[in-house]
Tab-separated table of C-alpha atoms and ligand atoms in Angstrom:
chain	number	residue	atom	x	y	z
A	9	MET	CA	70.762	93.872	89.331
A	10	LEU	CA	74.367	95.481	89.149
A	11	LYS	CA	73.045	98.128	91.834
A	12	GLU	CA	72.320	95.478	94.229
A	13	LEU	CA	75.614	94.143	93.924
A	14	LEU	CA	77.513	97.121	94.513
A	15	TYR	CA	75.793	97.636	97.783
A	16	LYS	CA	76.226	94.313	99.434
A	17	GLU	CA	77.857	93.826	102.833
A	18	ASN	CA	79.621	90.483	102.253
A	19	TYR	CA	80.894	89.229	98.804
A	20	SER	CA	81.213	85.698	97.464
A	21	VAL	CA	84.045	84.863	94.797
A	22	SER	CA	81.825	84.829	92.089
A	23	GLU	CA	80.411	88.053	92.916
A	24	ILE	CA	83.654	89.808	93.133
A	25	GLU	CA	84.478	88.070	89.639
A	26	THR	CA	81.293	89.663	88.115
A	27	LEU	CA	82.530	93.160	89.328
A	28	LEU	CA	85.984	92.627	88.060
A	29	SER	CA	84.837	91.556	84.762
A	30	LEU	CA	82.912	94.673	84.141
A	31	LYS	CA	83.452	96.023	80.513
A	32	ASP	CA	80.366	97.947	79.480
A	33	GLU	CA	80.851	101.837	79.756
A	34	GLU	CA	77.701	102.155	81.897
A	35	ASP	CA	78.483	99.613	84.021
A	36	ILE	CA	82.107	100.649	84.913
A	37	LYS	CA	80.671	104.104	85.575
A	38	GLN	CA	78.673	102.633	88.200
A	39	LEU	CA	81.253	100.729	89.747
A	40	GLN	CA	83.486	103.888	89.809
A	41	ASP	CA	80.762	105.782	91.456
A	42	ARG	CA	80.186	103.397	94.076
A	43	ALA	CA	83.741	103.016	94.838
A	44	ASN	CA	83.820	106.858	95.269
A	45	GLU	CA	80.920	106.996	97.281
A	46	MET	CA	82.644	104.591	99.815
A	47	LEU	CA	85.738	106.470	99.602
A	48	ASN	CA	84.007	109.772	100.883
A	49	GLN	CA	81.861	107.982	103.481
A	50	SER	CA	84.716	105.955	104.795
A	51	ILE	CA	87.863	108.014	104.963
A	52	GLY	CA	87.140	111.249	102.777
A	53	ASP	CA	88.780	112.091	99.511
A	54	SER	CA	92.276	113.750	100.576
A	55	VAL	CA	95.144	112.429	98.746
A	56	TYR	CA	98.162	111.529	100.732
A	57	TYR	CA	101.711	111.588	99.445
A	58	ARG	CA	104.507	109.254	100.288
A	59	GLY	CA	107.833	110.259	98.802
A	60	ILE	CA	109.284	106.874	97.673
A	61	VAL	CA	113.196	106.445	98.201
A	62	GLU	CA	114.263	103.449	96.005
A	63	PHE	CA	117.446	103.281	98.146
A	64	SER	CA	119.027	100.088	96.731
A	65	ASN	CA	118.542	97.666	93.926
A	66	ILE	CA	120.613	94.991	95.435
A	67	CYS	CA	118.499	91.894	95.751
A	68	SER	CA	118.934	88.208	96.798
A	69	LEU	CA	115.691	87.225	95.399
A	70	ASP	CA	115.060	86.021	91.674
A	71	CYS	CA	111.599	86.597	91.076
A	72	TYR	CA	111.004	85.638	87.260
A	73	TYR	CA	109.359	88.917	86.502
A	74	CYS	CA	111.284	91.448	88.314
A	75	GLY	CA	114.129	93.597	86.429
A	76	ILE	CA	116.085	94.007	89.674
A	77	ARG	CA	116.133	90.182	90.175
A	78	LYS	CA	119.444	88.512	91.322
A	79	SER	CA	120.237	86.889	88.116
A	80	ASN	CA	119.910	90.085	85.910
A	81	GLY	CA	123.580	90.552	85.200
A	82	GLU	CA	122.907	93.684	82.850
A	83	VAL	CA	121.655	96.014	85.738
A	84	GLY	CA	124.242	98.248	87.599
A	85	ARG	CA	123.652	97.654	91.102
A	86	TYR	CA	123.739	100.707	93.600
A	87	ALA	CA	123.066	101.173	97.293
A	88	LEU	CA	122.580	104.917	98.346
A	89	SER	CA	124.354	106.082	101.456
A	90	LYS	CA	122.648	106.863	104.783
A	91	ASP	CA	123.230	110.573	104.187
A	92	ASP	CA	121.494	110.509	100.942
A	93	ILE	CA	118.537	108.752	101.972
A	94	ILE	CA	118.113	110.831	105.424
A	95	SER	CA	118.731	114.074	103.094
A	96	SER	CA	116.019	112.660	100.528
A	97	ALA	CA	113.595	112.073	103.621
A	98	LYS	CA	114.355	115.715	104.834
A	99	TRP	CA	113.458	116.981	101.535
A	100	CYS	CA	110.177	115.120	101.808
A	101	ALA	CA	109.395	116.658	105.213
A	102	ASP	CA	110.407	120.218	104.008
A	103	GLN	CA	107.878	119.977	101.040
A	104	GLY	CA	105.152	118.883	103.380
A	105	TYR	CA	104.794	115.260	102.115
A	106	GLY	CA	104.267	113.920	105.670
A	107	SER	CA	105.384	110.461	104.808
A	108	VAL	CA	108.308	108.648	102.863
A	109	VAL	CA	108.375	104.971	101.578
A	110	LEU	CA	111.859	103.446	102.037
A	111	GLN	CA	112.043	100.573	99.179
A	112	SER	CA	114.754	98.305	98.146
A	113	GLY	CA	115.766	94.835	96.863
A	114	GLU	CA	115.763	92.208	99.416
A	115	ARG	CA	118.634	91.508	101.651
A	116	SER	CA	118.495	89.906	104.962
A	117	ASP	CA	122.041	90.072	106.380
A	118	GLU	CA	122.955	91.730	109.634
A	119	ASN	CA	124.708	94.726	107.989
A	120	PHE	CA	121.638	95.503	105.864
A	121	VAL	CA	119.330	95.150	108.864
A	122	ASN	CA	121.517	97.372	110.904
A	123	PHE	CA	121.766	99.799	108.256
A	124	VAL	CA	117.949	100.090	107.816
A	125	GLU	CA	117.169	100.117	111.420
A	126	GLU	CA	119.852	103.285	111.826
A	127	VAL	CA	118.410	105.043	108.822
A	128	ILE	CA	114.622	104.967	110.217
A	129	ARG	CA	116.132	106.338	113.579
A	130	GLU	CA	118.022	109.083	112.021
A	131	ILE	CA	115.174	110.066	109.602
A	132	LYS	CA	112.734	110.439	112.810
A	133	LYS	CA	115.322	112.447	114.518
A	134	GLU	CA	115.966	114.721	111.653
A	135	THR	CA	112.605	115.404	110.308
A	136	ILE	CA	110.693	116.542	113.669
A	137	SER	CA	109.388	119.885	113.271
A	138	GLU	CA	106.401	122.059	114.682
A	139	LYS	CA	104.520	120.652	111.513
A	140	LEU	CA	105.578	117.004	112.298
A	141	PRO	CA	105.938	116.714	115.730
A	142	ARG	CA	106.768	112.998	115.547
A	143	GLY	CA	108.822	113.243	112.203
A	144	VAL	CA	107.790	112.096	108.717
A	145	GLY	CA	105.603	108.746	108.821
A	146	ILE	CA	107.811	106.023	107.646
A	147	THR	CA	106.591	102.939	105.256
A	148	LEU	CA	109.159	100.299	104.815
A	149	SER	CA	109.155	97.965	101.811
A	150	VAL	CA	112.215	95.873	102.143
A	151	GLY	CA	110.642	92.455	101.734
A	152	GLU	CA	110.747	89.165	103.738
A	153	HIS	CA	112.383	89.229	107.265
A	154	SER	CA	111.995	87.310	110.603
A	155	LYS	CA	109.481	88.535	113.247
A	156	GLU	CA	112.416	89.871	115.168
A	157	VAL	CA	113.698	91.987	112.432
A	158	TYR	CA	110.298	93.520	111.654
A	159	SER	CA	110.219	94.276	115.506
A	160	ARG	CA	113.398	96.170	115.225
A	161	PHE	CA	112.211	98.076	112.464
A	162	PHE	CA	109.118	99.078	114.154
A	163	LYS	CA	110.603	99.883	117.473
A	164	ALA	CA	113.266	102.165	115.369
A	165	GLY	CA	110.305	104.151	114.045
A	166	ALA	CA	108.813	102.633	110.933
A	167	HIS	CA	105.069	102.115	111.450
A	168	ARG	CA	103.654	100.920	107.873
A	169	TYR	CA	105.085	97.888	105.904
A	170	LEU	CA	104.365	96.960	102.324
A	171	LEU	CA	104.850	93.361	101.341
A	172	ARG	CA	103.086	92.429	98.231
A	173	ILE	CA	101.710	88.929	98.096
A	174	GLU	CA	102.011	89.088	94.285
A	175	THR	CA	99.371	86.369	93.976
A	176	THR	CA	97.462	84.168	96.584
A	177	ASN	CA	97.201	81.341	94.086
A	178	GLU	CA	99.767	78.671	94.900
A	179	GLU	CA	100.328	77.339	91.402
A	180	LEU	CA	100.752	80.923	89.832
A	181	TYR	CA	103.080	81.828	92.652
A	182	ARG	CA	105.148	78.599	91.855
A	183	GLU	CA	105.283	79.712	88.002
A	184	LEU	CA	106.653	83.209	89.268
A	185	HIS	CA	109.272	82.336	91.668
A	186	PRO	CA	112.083	79.640	92.022
A	187	GLU	CA	111.537	76.959	94.591
A	188	SER	CA	113.311	78.630	97.395
A	189	GLN	CA	110.657	81.420	97.483
A	190	GLU	CA	107.477	80.096	98.951
A	191	LEU	CA	103.924	81.678	99.217
A	192	ASN	CA	103.386	80.402	102.655
A	193	GLU	CA	106.676	82.184	103.929
A	194	ARG	CA	105.388	85.554	102.471
A	195	LYS	CA	101.872	84.797	104.216
A	196	GLU	CA	103.633	84.124	107.498
A	197	CYS	CA	105.594	87.564	107.200
A	198	LEU	CA	102.366	89.301	106.616
A	199	SER	CA	101.419	87.969	110.060
A	200	PHE	CA	104.697	88.800	111.671
A	201	LEU	CA	104.371	92.172	110.496
A	202	ARG	CA	100.955	92.675	112.174
A	203	GLN	CA	102.351	90.997	115.380
A	204	SER	CA	104.950	93.490	115.409
A	205	GLY	CA	102.592	96.455	115.484
A	206	PHE	CA	102.804	97.577	111.779
A	207	GLN	CA	100.020	98.925	109.575
A	208	VAL	CA	100.213	96.113	107.129
A	209	GLY	CA	99.911	96.830	103.394
A	210	THR	CA	99.934	94.042	100.603
A	211	GLY	CA	98.863	93.602	97.058
A	212	VAL	CA	99.227	91.722	93.952
A	213	MET	CA	100.209	92.128	90.085
A	214	ILE	CA	97.254	92.383	87.972
A	215	GLY	CA	97.417	90.687	84.380
A	216	ILE	CA	100.091	88.206	85.189
A	217	PRO	CA	100.423	85.707	82.162
A	218	GLY	CA	98.157	82.531	83.617
A	219	GLN	CA	96.162	84.515	86.043
A	220	THR	CA	92.437	84.361	85.949
A	221	ILE	CA	89.677	86.816	87.060
A	222	GLU	CA	88.733	84.156	89.830
A	223	MET	CA	92.317	84.056	91.104
A	224	LEU	CA	92.048	88.079	91.442
A	225	ALA	CA	88.612	87.798	93.214
A	226	ARG	CA	90.440	85.113	95.664
A	227	ASP	CA	92.959	87.774	96.075
A	228	VAL	CA	90.624	90.473	97.068
A	229	LEU	CA	89.100	88.094	99.697
A	230	PHE	CA	92.373	87.178	101.124
A	231	PHE	CA	92.846	90.832	101.758
A	232	LYS	CA	89.689	90.835	103.500
A	233	GLU	CA	90.209	87.815	105.606
A	234	GLN	CA	93.803	88.920	106.548
A	235	ASP	CA	92.310	92.198	107.930
A	236	ILE	CA	94.830	94.215	105.611
A	237	ASP	CA	95.233	97.826	106.497
A	238	MET	CA	96.803	99.106	103.052
A	239	ILE	CA	96.901	97.920	99.491
A	240	GLY	CA	99.500	98.839	96.811
A	241	MET	CA	98.961	96.948	93.364
A	242	GLY	CA	99.433	97.394	89.998
A	243	PRO	CA	99.508	96.119	86.560
A	244	TYR	CA	102.135	93.456	85.686
A	245	LEU	CA	104.370	94.751	83.035
A	246	VAL	CA	107.027	92.828	81.123
A	247	HIS	CA	110.822	93.520	81.866
A	248	ASN	CA	112.792	92.250	78.794
A	249	GLN	CA	115.709	90.762	80.775
A	250	THR	CA	113.432	88.515	82.772
A	251	PRO	CA	112.401	84.830	81.978
A	252	MET	CA	108.806	86.112	81.928
A	253	ALA	CA	109.481	88.258	79.018
A	254	GLU	CA	109.010	85.150	76.716
A	255	LYS	CA	105.288	85.204	77.903
A	256	SER	CA	102.881	87.539	76.164
A	257	GLN	CA	101.401	90.363	78.189
A	258	MET	CA	97.783	91.595	78.399
A	259	ASP	CA	96.808	94.279	75.784
A	260	LYS	CA	97.114	97.812	77.252
A	261	ASP	CA	93.516	98.769	77.403
A	262	PRO	CA	91.947	95.622	78.972
A	263	LEU	CA	95.078	95.647	81.508
A	264	LEU	CA	94.257	99.185	82.575
A	265	GLN	CA	90.634	98.639	83.046
A	266	LEU	CA	91.240	95.326	84.924
A	267	SER	CA	93.438	97.267	87.164
A	268	LEU	CA	91.053	99.985	87.823
A	269	ASN	CA	88.352	97.571	88.441
A	270	MET	CA	90.557	95.939	90.946
A	271	ILE	CA	91.014	99.349	92.885
A	272	ALA	CA	87.266	100.142	92.793
A	273	VAL	CA	86.462	96.500	94.131
A	274	CYS	CA	88.943	96.692	96.793
A	275	ARG	CA	87.473	100.159	97.983
A	276	ILE	CA	84.026	98.694	98.009
A	277	VAL	CA	84.867	95.359	99.694
A	278	LEU	CA	87.541	96.634	102.141
A	279	LYS	CA	85.979	100.011	102.666
A	280	ASP	CA	88.411	102.312	104.987
A	281	ILE	CA	91.682	101.012	103.917
A	282	ASN	CA	94.600	103.066	102.299
A	283	ILE	CA	94.838	102.284	98.533
A	284	ALA	CA	97.777	103.543	96.500
A	285	ALA	CA	97.314	104.561	92.852
A	286	THR	CA	100.737	103.100	91.910
A	287	THR	CA	103.490	104.245	89.331
A	288	ALA	CA	102.901	101.153	87.067
A	289	LEU	CA	99.576	102.515	86.124
A	290	GLN	CA	101.273	105.640	84.719
A	291	ALA	CA	103.638	103.163	82.645
A	292	VAL	CA	100.420	101.885	80.854
A	293	VAL	CA	99.021	105.385	80.324
A	294	PRO	CA	100.221	108.990	81.141
A	295	ASP	CA	97.260	109.590	83.436
A	296	GLY	CA	97.180	106.255	85.029
A	297	ARG	CA	97.628	107.478	88.502
A	298	GLU	CA	94.902	109.959	88.400
A	299	ARG	CA	92.686	107.210	86.917
A	300	GLY	CA	93.570	105.072	89.915
A	301	LEU	CA	92.565	107.948	92.225
A	302	SER	CA	89.245	108.427	90.436
A	303	TYR	CA	88.598	104.692	90.979
A	304	GLY	CA	88.945	105.083	94.804
A	305	ALA	CA	92.676	105.213	95.577
A	306	ASN	CA	93.717	107.868	98.238
A	307	VAL	CA	97.451	107.466	98.323
A	308	THR	CA	100.251	108.129	95.869
A	309	MET	CA	104.010	108.033	95.765
A	310	PRO	CA	106.024	110.572	94.114
A	311	ASN	CA	109.359	109.284	93.354
A	312	ILE	CA	112.194	111.042	95.100
A	313	THR	CA	115.040	108.874	94.315
A	314	PRO	CA	118.074	110.579	93.195
A	315	THR	CA	117.856	110.964	89.402
A	316	GLU	CA	121.589	109.665	89.106
A	317	VAL	CA	120.353	106.075	90.210
A	318	ARG	CA	116.632	105.997	89.253
A	319	SER	CA	117.214	104.091	85.789
A	320	SER	CA	118.768	101.298	87.815
A	321	TYR	CA	115.465	100.710	89.664
A	322	LYS	CA	113.611	99.602	86.626
A	323	LEU	CA	111.388	96.725	87.618
A	324	TYR	CA	109.529	96.779	84.169
A	325	GLU	CA	109.768	98.449	80.711
A	326	GLY	CA	108.285	101.810	80.423
A	327	LYS	CA	108.611	102.860	84.125
A	328	PRO	CA	107.915	106.507	83.951
A	329	CYS	CA	109.579	109.299	85.583
A	330	MET	CA	113.111	108.230	85.041
A	331	ASP	CA	114.682	111.678	84.439
A	332	GLU	CA	112.469	114.183	86.218
A	333	GLY	CA	113.889	115.797	89.284
A	334	ARG	CA	112.124	115.946	92.764
A	335	GLN	CA	110.535	119.253	92.316
A	336	GLU	CA	109.237	118.485	88.726
A	337	CYS	CA	107.617	115.351	90.107
A	338	LYS	CA	106.086	117.249	93.004
A	339	SER	CA	104.416	119.954	90.722
A	340	CYS	CA	103.598	117.478	88.151
A	341	LEU	CA	102.016	115.082	90.353
A	342	LEU	CA	100.135	117.770	92.332
A	343	GLY	CA	98.610	118.978	89.102
A	344	ARG	CA	97.538	115.502	88.167
A	345	VAL	CA	95.698	115.352	91.547
A	346	HIS	CA	94.020	118.757	91.129
A	347	SER	CA	93.063	117.958	87.540
A	348	ILE	CA	90.461	115.380	89.065
A	349	GLY	CA	89.123	117.797	91.518
A	350	ARG	CA	91.069	116.105	94.561
A	351	ASP	CA	93.416	117.729	96.926
A	352	VAL	CA	96.657	116.676	98.722
A	353	ALA	CA	96.707	116.578	102.646
A	354	PHE	CA	100.279	117.947	103.215
A	355	ASP	CA	101.973	117.449	106.546
A	356	GLN	CA	100.158	114.662	107.492
A	357	TRP	CA	101.064	110.840	107.922
A	358	GLY	CA	97.627	109.783	106.367
A	359	ASP	CA	97.481	106.640	108.222
A	360	SER	CA	95.007	103.909	107.432
A	361	LYS	CA	91.752	104.453	109.195
A	362	HIS	CA	91.141	100.743	109.340
A	363	PHE	CA	94.302	100.456	111.322
A	364	ALA	CA	93.058	102.963	113.668
A	365	LEU	CA	89.613	101.210	114.022
A	366	ARG	CA	91.195	97.727	114.528
A	367	THR	CA	93.521	99.114	117.162
A	368	SER	CA	93.639	101.935	119.501
A	369	ARG	CA	97.505	102.340	119.210
A	370	THR	CA	97.875	105.001	116.580
A	371	GLU	CA	98.170	107.640	119.096
A	372	ASN	CA	101.174	105.934	120.697
A	373	PHE	CA	103.648	106.100	117.963
B	13	SAM	N1	111.919	93.527	97.925
B	13	SAM	C1	110.611	94.127	98.301
B	13	SAM	C2	109.928	93.139	98.184
B	13	SAM	O1	109.907	92.048	97.675
B	13	SAM	O2	108.518	93.355	98.559
B	13	SAM	C3	110.322	95.458	97.484
B	13	SAM	C4	110.900	95.770	96.050
B	13	SAM	S1	110.136	94.890	94.869
B	13	SAM	C5	110.821	95.275	93.518
B	13	SAM	C6	108.451	95.903	94.734
B	13	SAM	C7	107.549	95.273	93.947
B	13	SAM	O3	107.696	95.477	92.662
B	13	SAM	C8	107.029	93.817	93.888
B	13	SAM	O4	106.404	93.430	95.061
B	13	SAM	C9	106.445	93.429	92.551
B	13	SAM	O5	104.778	93.512	92.884
B	13	SAM	C10	106.668	94.739	91.726
B	13	SAM	N2	107.177	94.235	90.392
B	13	SAM	C11	108.382	93.921	90.297
B	13	SAM	N3	108.323	93.470	88.945
B	13	SAM	C12	107.353	94.000	88.341
B	13	SAM	C13	106.897	93.919	87.074
B	13	SAM	N4	107.534	93.348	85.998
B	13	SAM	N5	105.711	94.505	86.830
B	13	SAM	C14	104.946	95.199	87.666
B	13	SAM	N6	105.528	94.983	89.161
B	13	SAM	C15	106.373	94.536	89.379
């Protein structure tokens, strides 16, 4: 019965709910095996690195769950200089990482947009080498913008974008955000990104208070309907200086298993997309990222944010790797990948195969 379900071509909400709810050890093993089979068949088991630079924690949004929300007056705000960001990207290129993620809190003012645009251009110019003839691959994660702004970022040289939808359930979205932040606008941004030429990534938080398995199943079907190229998702974790801190959090073990089941189900349903094993998994258990990889993920993001500011980009309690230098992160993560019998594909962008198949534009970047 479960075997049949794991080999379906199309899934209903209730079938996805069944898979997400698996708890029996034997059943979970079958789910994990199927996810790995799909990974190997559709894209191969190489792991791709994206060095993540959290270049600013200044944010104009007020998401009730996030440690760097505008109204958190306890957090010291920072913005890295252009030179610091570019040198971080160059370090990545030298290490063979192939790609970077530039992430920050949300700002939509012209100064910020110009700054990001220039940083992208400079990084592209400065990281061209024999190994990376088109420079490092750049994923942006700088929130909601107009179509024009996304097009500017794309033309400057970024080619992947991560904008989590957080949840596709209207009521739950309302509970997590102030009135001024709307689910429909976030959805619209995903289509702007696609129209601008980006490989589009999205994702949700898992285990949000009030979230049901059915909501998560509908999230997976939303990814499918939207023909998403990449997923970055992880467990919701409390930050003590947020309004959500009053609500109780899921216990660690079921939260971890649900997050892993989500990764496996996304791999099975969405097949050839890129899926990240995110840092938040490692906040739940020390080997969280390896576990994410072993449930079908193929991307991981070593933190290359300068250590002086890292602790100010604390989105949730227990965020790992706050003090480790870049070199330590590199060797630690490599050991983690090798520990599960996988290898890192260095000096490659590691683009989404799903994107390559849905377009024929990848060679034009
Ligand atoms: N400003 C950009 C945006 O909104 O897409 C990127 C930065 S934002 C801090 C990155 C992601 O952090 C969010 O999409 C959210 O899913 C995640 N995040 C924030 N607070 C979190 C929490 N308490 N637990 C887990 N993830 C969290």
